[in-house]
């Protein structure tokens, strides 16, 4: 059965679509067949493309996000996806509230858990930042996605 991963942040225009784009890129490079998607806990940007700064930064690294569109997390996502990676603790709590104590709680994780990064437990939100913040988000996302990809390749997912 095809595995599936969902990335979640607040508005689905910076952090989670970047993780989705990086992961799609890595899946293609490694010939892996995994369903990848992203969503936001809020409905602020439904139907919009990722933030122009996120698109620009990803493009500098050879990743095209232009086709992605923001959507809001729905309760069905908790059943549909095998793993749900949330960018920060506030959104993690919001996603956990949707589970109502269901078994789906075990599939929800903070995204940066997989980087073993001492500095960042949560993915910083670059929305009110500058280009350096978007580059930092890219590097952290790439590290976490690369580790996830390696786990998928070795079947330790």
Coordinates of N, CA and C in Angstrom, one line a residue:
X1 N 0.8 -1.2 0.0 CA 0.0 0.0 0.0 C 0.9 1.3 0.0
X2 N 0.5 2.3 -0.8 CA 1.3 3.5 -0.9 C 1.2 4.3 0.4
X3 N 2.4 4.7 0.8 CA 2.5 5.5 2.1 C 2.1 6.9 1.8
X4 N 1.8 7.7 2.8 CA 1.4 9.1 2.6 C 1.8 9.9 3.8
X5 N 2.2 11.2 3.4 CA 2.7 12.2 4.4 C 2.0 13.5 4.1
X6 N 1.6 14.1 5.3 CA 1.0 15.4 5.2 C 1.8 16.4 6.1
X7 N 2.2 17.5 5.5 CA 2.9 18.6 6.3 C 1.9 19.7 6.6
X8 N 1.9 20.2 7.9 CA 0.9 21.1 8.4 C 1.6 22.3 9.0
X9 N 1.1 23.5 8.7 CA 1.5 24.8 9.4 C 0.3 25.6 9.5
X10 N 0.4 26.9 9.8 CA -0.8 27.7 10.1 C -1.6 28.0 8.8
X11 N -1.0 28.7 7.8 CA -1.7 29.2 6.7 C -1.4 28.4 5.4
X12 N -0.5 27.5 5.4 CA -0.1 26.6 4.3 C 0.4 27.5 3.1
X13 N 1.2 28.5 3.4 CA 1.8 29.3 2.3 C 3.3 29.4 2.5
X14 N 3.9 29.0 3.6 CA 5.3 29.2 3.8 C 6.0 27.8 4.1
X15 N 5.8 27.4 5.4 CA 6.5 26.2 5.9 C 6.0 24.9 5.3
X16 N 4.8 24.6 5.4 CA 4.3 23.3 4.9 C 4.4 23.1 3.4
X17 N 4.1 24.1 2.6 CA 4.2 23.9 1.1 C 5.7 23.7 0.7
X18 N 6.6 24.4 1.5 CA 8.0 24.2 1.2 C 8.4 22.7 1.5
X19 N 8.0 22.2 2.6 CA 8.3 20.8 2.9 C 7.7 19.9 1.9
X20 N 6.4 20.2 1.5 CA 5.8 19.4 0.4 C 6.6 19.4 -0.8
X21 N 7.0 20.6 -1.3 CA 7.8 20.7 -2.5 C 9.2 20.0 -2.4
X22 N 9.9 20.2 -1.3 CA 11.1 19.5 -1.1 C 10.9 18.0 -1.2
X23 N 9.9 17.5 -0.5 CA 9.7 16.1 -0.4 C 9.3 15.5 -1.7
X24 N 8.5 16.2 -2.5 CA 8.1 15.8 -3.8 C 9.4 15.7 -4.7
X25 N 10.3 16.7 -4.6 CA 11.5 16.7 -5.3 C 12.4 15.4 -5.0
X26 N 12.5 15.2 -3.7 CA 13.3 14.0 -3.2 C 12.7 12.7 -3.6
X27 N 11.4 12.6 -3.6 CA 10.7 11.4 -4.0 C 11.0 11.1 -5.5
X28 N 10.9 12.1 -6.3 CA 11.2 12.0 -7.7 C 12.7 11.5 -7.9
X29 N 13.6 12.2 -7.2 CA 15.0 11.9 -7.3 C 15.3 10.4 -6.9
X30 N 14.6 9.9 -6.0 CA 14.9 8.6 -5.4 C 13.9 7.5 -5.9
X31 N 13.1 7.9 -6.9 CA 12.1 7.0 -7.5 C 11.2 6.3 -6.4
X32 N 10.8 7.1 -5.5 CA 9.9 6.6 -4.4 C 8.4 7.0 -4.7
X33 N 7.5 6.2 -4.4 CA 6.1 6.5 -4.7 C 5.4 6.7 -3.4
X34 N 5.3 7.9 -2.9 CA 4.7 8.3 -1.7 C 3.8 9.4 -1.9
X35 N 2.6 9.4 -1.4 CA 1.7 10.5 -1.5 C 2.1 11.6 -0.6
X36 N 2.3 12.8 -1.1 CA 2.8 14.0 -0.3 C 1.8 15.1 -0.5
X37 N 1.4 15.8 0.6 CA 0.5 16.9 0.6 C 0.8 17.8 1.7
X38 N 0.2 19.0 1.7 CA 0.3 19.9 2.8 C -1.0 20.6 3.1
X39 N -1.1 21.2 4.3 CA -2.4 21.9 4.7 C -2.1 22.9 5.8
X40 N -3.0 23.8 6.0 CA -2.9 24.7 7.1 C -4.0 24.5 8.1
X41 N -3.7 24.8 9.4 CA -4.8 24.7 10.4 C -5.8 25.8 10.3
X42 N -5.4 26.9 9.6 CA -6.3 28.1 9.5 C -6.7 28.2 8.0
X43 N -7.8 28.9 7.7 CA -8.3 29.0 6.4 C -7.9 30.3 5.7
X44 N -6.9 31.0 6.2 CA -6.5 32.4 5.7 C -6.2 32.4 4.2
X45 N -5.6 31.4 3.7 CA -5.1 31.5 2.3 C -5.6 30.4 1.4
X46 N -6.7 29.8 1.7 CA -7.2 28.7 0.9 C -7.2 29.1 -0.6
X47 N -6.7 28.2 -1.4 CA -6.7 28.5 -2.9 C -5.5 29.3 -3.4
X48 N -4.7 29.9 -2.5 CA -3.6 30.8 -2.9 C -2.4 29.9 -3.1
X49 N -1.5 30.5 -3.9 CA -0.1 29.9 -4.1 C 0.7 30.2 -2.9
X50 N 1.8 29.4 -2.7 CA 2.7 29.8 -1.6 C 3.2 31.2 -1.6
X51 N 3.6 31.7 -0.5 CA 4.2 33.0 -0.4 C 5.2 33.2 -1.5
X52 N 5.3 34.4 -2.1 CA 6.2 34.6 -3.2 C 7.7 34.5 -2.8
X53 N 7.9 34.8 -1.5 CA 9.3 34.6 -1.0 C 9.7 33.1 -0.8
X54 N 8.7 32.3 -0.4 CA 8.9 30.9 -0.3 C 9.2 30.3 -1.7
X55 N 8.4 30.7 -2.7 CA 8.6 30.3 -4.1 C 9.9 30.7 -4.6
X56 N 10.3 31.9 -4.4 CA 11.6 32.4 -4.8 C 12.8 31.7 -4.2
X57 N 12.7 31.5 -2.9 CA 13.8 30.7 -2.2 C 13.9 29.3 -2.7
X58 N 12.8 28.6 -2.8 CA 12.8 27.2 -3.3 C 13.3 27.2 -4.7
X59 N 12.9 28.1 -5.6 CA 13.4 28.1 -7.0 C 14.9 28.3 -7.0
X60 N 15.5 29.1 -6.1 CA 17.0 29.2 -6.1 C 17.6 27.9 -5.8
X61 N 16.9 27.0 -5.2 CA 17.5 25.6 -4.9 C 17.0 24.6 -5.9
X62 N 16.3 25.0 -7.0 CA 15.9 24.1 -8.0 C 14.6 23.4 -7.7
X63 N 13.7 23.9 -6.9 CA 12.5 23.3 -6.5 C 11.3 24.3 -6.9
X64 N 10.4 23.8 -7.7 CA 9.3 24.6 -8.2 C 8.0 24.4 -7.3
X65 N 7.6 25.4 -6.7 CA 6.4 25.3 -5.8 C 5.1 26.0 -6.5
X66 N 5.3 26.5 -7.7 CA 4.3 27.4 -8.3 C 2.9 26.7 -8.4
X67 N 2.9 25.4 -8.6 CA 1.7 24.7 -8.8 C 0.9 24.4 -7.6
X68 N 1.5 24.5 -6.4 CA 0.9 24.2 -5.1 C -0.1 25.3 -4.8
X69 N -1.2 24.9 -4.1 CA -2.2 25.8 -3.6 C -2.6 25.5 -2.2
X70 N -2.8 26.5 -1.4 CA -3.1 26.3 0.1 C -4.5 25.7 0.2
X71 N -4.5 24.8 1.3 CA -5.8 24.3 1.7 C -5.8 24.1 3.2
X72 N -7.0 24.0 3.7 CA -7.2 23.9 5.2 C -7.2 22.4 5.5
X73 N -6.6 22.0 6.6 CA -6.6 20.7 7.2 C -8.1 20.3 7.5
X74 N -8.5 19.1 7.1 CA -9.8 18.6 7.4 C -9.7 17.3 8.2
X75 N -10.7 17.0 8.9 CA -10.7 15.9 9.8 C -10.3 14.6 9.1
X76 N -10.8 14.4 7.9 CA -10.5 13.2 7.1 C -9.0 13.0 6.8
X77 N -8.2 14.1 6.9 CA -6.8 14.0 6.7 C -6.2 13.2 7.8
X78 N -6.7 13.2 8.9 CA -6.2 12.4 10.1 C -6.3 10.9 9.8
X79 N -7.2 10.5 9.0 CA -7.4 9.1 8.7 C -6.6 8.7 7.4
X80 N -6.6 9.7 6.5 CA -6.1 9.4 5.1 C -4.5 9.3 5.1
X81 N -3.8 10.1 6.0 CA -2.4 10.1 5.9 C -1.7 9.2 7.0
X82 N -0.6 8.6 6.6 CA 0.1 7.7 7.5 C 0.9 8.5 8.6
X83 N 1.5 9.6 8.1 CA 2.3 10.4 9.0 C 1.9 11.9 8.7
X84 N 1.7 12.7 9.8 CA 1.4 14.1 9.7 C 2.5 14.8 10.5
X85 N 3.2 15.7 9.8 CA 4.3 16.4 10.4 C 3.9 17.9 10.5
X86 N 3.9 18.4 11.7 CA 3.4 19.7 12.1 C 4.6 20.6 12.4
X87 N 4.6 21.8 11.9 CA 5.8 22.7 12.0 C 6.0 23.3 13.4
X88 N 5.0 23.5 14.2 CA 5.3 24.1 15.5 C 4.3 23.5 16.6
X89 N 4.5 23.8 17.8 CA 3.7 23.3 18.9 C 2.3 23.8 18.9
X90 N 2.1 25.1 18.6 CA 0.7 25.6 18.6 C -0.2 24.8 17.5
X91 N 0.4 24.7 16.3 CA -0.4 23.9 15.3 C -0.5 22.4 15.6
X92 N 0.6 21.9 16.3 CA 0.5 20.5 16.8 C -0.7 20.3 17.7
X93 N -0.8 21.3 18.7 CA -2.0 21.2 19.6 C -3.3 21.3 18.8
X94 N -3.4 22.2 17.8 CA -4.6 22.3 17.1 C -4.9 21.0 16.3
X95 N -3.9 20.4 15.7 CA -4.1 19.1 15.0 C -4.6 18.0 16.0
X96 N -3.9 18.0 17.1 CA -4.2 16.9 18.1 C -5.7 17.1 18.6
X97 N -6.1 18.3 18.7 CA -7.5 18.6 19.2 C -8.5 17.9 18.2
X98 N -8.2 17.9 16.9 CA -9.0 17.3 15.9 C -9.2 15.8 16.0
X99 N -8.2 15.2 16.7 CA -8.2 13.7 16.8 C -9.2 13.2 17.8
X100 N -9.6 13.9 18.7 CA -10.6 13.5 19.7 C -10.1 12.2 20.4
X101 N -8.8 12.0 20.7 CA -8.3 10.8 21.3 C -8.3 9.6 20.5
X102 N -8.4 9.8 19.2 CA -8.4 8.6 18.3 C -7.0 8.1 18.1
X103 N -6.9 6.9 17.5 CA -5.6 6.3 17.3 C -4.7 7.1 16.4
X104 N -5.3 8.0 15.7 CA -4.5 8.9 14.7 C -3.5 9.8 15.4
X105 N -3.6 9.9 16.8 CA -2.7 10.7 17.5 C -1.2 10.2 17.3
X106 N -1.0 9.0 17.2 CA 0.3 8.4 17.1 C 1.0 8.7 15.8
X107 N 0.3 9.2 14.8 CA 0.9 9.5 13.5 C 1.3 11.0 13.4
X108 N 1.0 11.8 14.4 CA 1.2 13.2 14.4 C 2.5 13.5 15.1
X109 N 3.4 14.2 14.4 CA 4.8 14.5 15.0 C 5.2 16.0 14.7
X110 N 6.0 16.5 15.5 CA 6.7 17.8 15.1 C 7.7 17.5 14.0
X111 N 7.7 18.3 12.9 CA 8.5 18.0 11.7 C 10.0 18.0 12.1
X112 N 10.5 18.8 12.9 CA 11.9 18.9 13.2 C 12.4 17.8 14.2
X113 N 11.5 17.0 14.7 CA 11.9 15.8 15.5 C 12.9 15.0 14.7
X114 N 12.8 15.0 13.4 CA 13.6 14.1 12.6 C 14.9 14.7 12.3
X115 N 15.2 15.9 12.7 CA 16.5 16.5 12.4 C 17.5 16.3 13.5
X116 N 17.0 16.0 14.7 CA 17.8 15.9 15.9 C 18.6 17.2 16.1
X117 N 17.9 18.3 15.8 CA 18.5 19.6 15.9 C 18.3 20.2 17.3
X118 N 19.4 20.5 17.9 CA 19.4 21.1 19.3 C 18.9 22.5 19.3
X119 N 19.1 23.3 18.2 CA 18.8 24.7 18.2 C 17.3 24.9 17.9
X120 N 16.7 24.1 17.0 CA 15.3 24.4 16.6 C 14.5 23.1 16.9
X121 N 13.6 23.3 17.8 CA 12.6 22.2 18.1 C 11.4 22.4 17.2
X122 N 11.1 23.6 16.8 CA 10.0 24.0 16.0 C 10.6 24.7 14.7
X123 N 9.8 24.6 13.6 CA 10.2 25.3 12.4 C 9.8 26.8 12.6
X124 N 10.8 27.7 12.6 CA 10.5 29.1 12.7 C 9.6 29.6 11.5
X125 N 8.6 30.4 11.8 CA 7.8 30.9 10.8 C 8.5 32.2 10.2
X126 N 8.8 32.1 8.9 CA 9.5 33.2 8.3 C 8.6 34.4 7.8
X127 N 7.3 34.2 7.9 CA 6.3 35.2 7.3 C 6.7 36.6 7.6
X128 N 7.0 37.0 8.8 CA 7.3 38.4 9.1 C 8.8 38.7 9.0
X129 N 9.6 37.7 8.5 CA 11.0 37.9 8.4 C 11.6 38.4 7.1
X130 N 12.8 38.1 6.8 CA 13.5 38.5 5.6 C 14.0 37.3 4.9
X131 N 14.8 37.5 3.8 CA 15.3 36.5 3.0 C 16.1 35.4 3.8
X132 N 16.9 35.9 4.8 CA 17.6 35.0 5.7 C 16.7 34.0 6.4
X133 N 15.6 34.4 6.8 CA 14.6 33.6 7.5 C 14.1 32.5 6.5
X134 N 13.8 32.9 5.3 CA 13.3 31.9 4.3 C 14.4 30.9 3.9
X135 N 15.7 31.4 3.9 CA 16.8 30.4 3.6 C 16.9 29.5 4.8
X136 N 16.9 30.0 6.0 CA 17.0 29.1 7.2 C 15.8 28.1 7.2
X137 N 14.6 28.5 6.8 CA 13.5 27.5 6.7 C 13.8 26.5 5.7
X138 N 14.4 26.9 4.5 CA 14.7 25.9 3.5 C 15.7 24.9 4.0
X139 N 16.8 25.4 4.6 CA 17.8 24.5 5.0 C 17.3 23.5 6.1
X140 N 16.5 24.0 7.0 CA 15.9 23.1 8.1 C 15.0 22.1 7.4
X141 N 14.2 22.5 6.5 CA 13.2 21.6 5.8 C 14.0 20.6 5.0
X142 N 15.0 21.0 4.3 CA 15.8 20.1 3.5 C 16.4 19.0 4.3
X143 N 16.9 19.4 5.5 CA 17.5 18.4 6.4 C 16.5 17.4 6.9
X144 N 15.3 17.9 7.3 CA 14.3 17.0 7.8 C 13.7 16.1 6.7
X145 N 13.5 16.7 5.5 CA 13.0 15.9 4.4 C 14.0 14.8 3.9
X146 N 15.2 15.2 3.9 CA 16.3 14.2 3.5 C 16.3 13.0 4.5
X147 N 16.2 13.3 5.8 CA 16.1 12.2 6.7 C 14.9 11.4 6.6
X148 N 13.7 12.0 6.3 CA 12.5 11.3 6.1 C 12.6 10.4 4.8
X149 N 13.2 11.0 3.8 CA 13.4 10.2 2.6 C 14.3 9.0 2.8
X150 N 15.3 9.2 3.6 CA 16.2 8.0 3.9 C 15.5 7.0 4.7
X151 N 14.6 7.4 5.6 CA 13.8 6.4 6.3 C 12.9 5.6 5.4
X152 N 12.3 6.3 4.5 CA 11.4 5.7 3.5 C 12.2 4.7 2.6
X153 N 13.4 5.1 2.2 CA 14.2 4.2 1.4 C 14.6 2.9 2.1
X154 N 14.8 3.0 3.4 CA 15.2 1.8 4.2 C 14.1 1.1 4.9
X155 N 12.8 1.6 4.6 CA 11.6 1.0 5.1 C 11.5 1.1 6.6
X156 N 12.2 2.1 7.2 CA 12.1 2.3 8.7 C 11.2 3.5 9.0
X157 N 10.1 3.6 8.2 CA 9.2 4.8 8.3 C 8.1 4.4 9.2

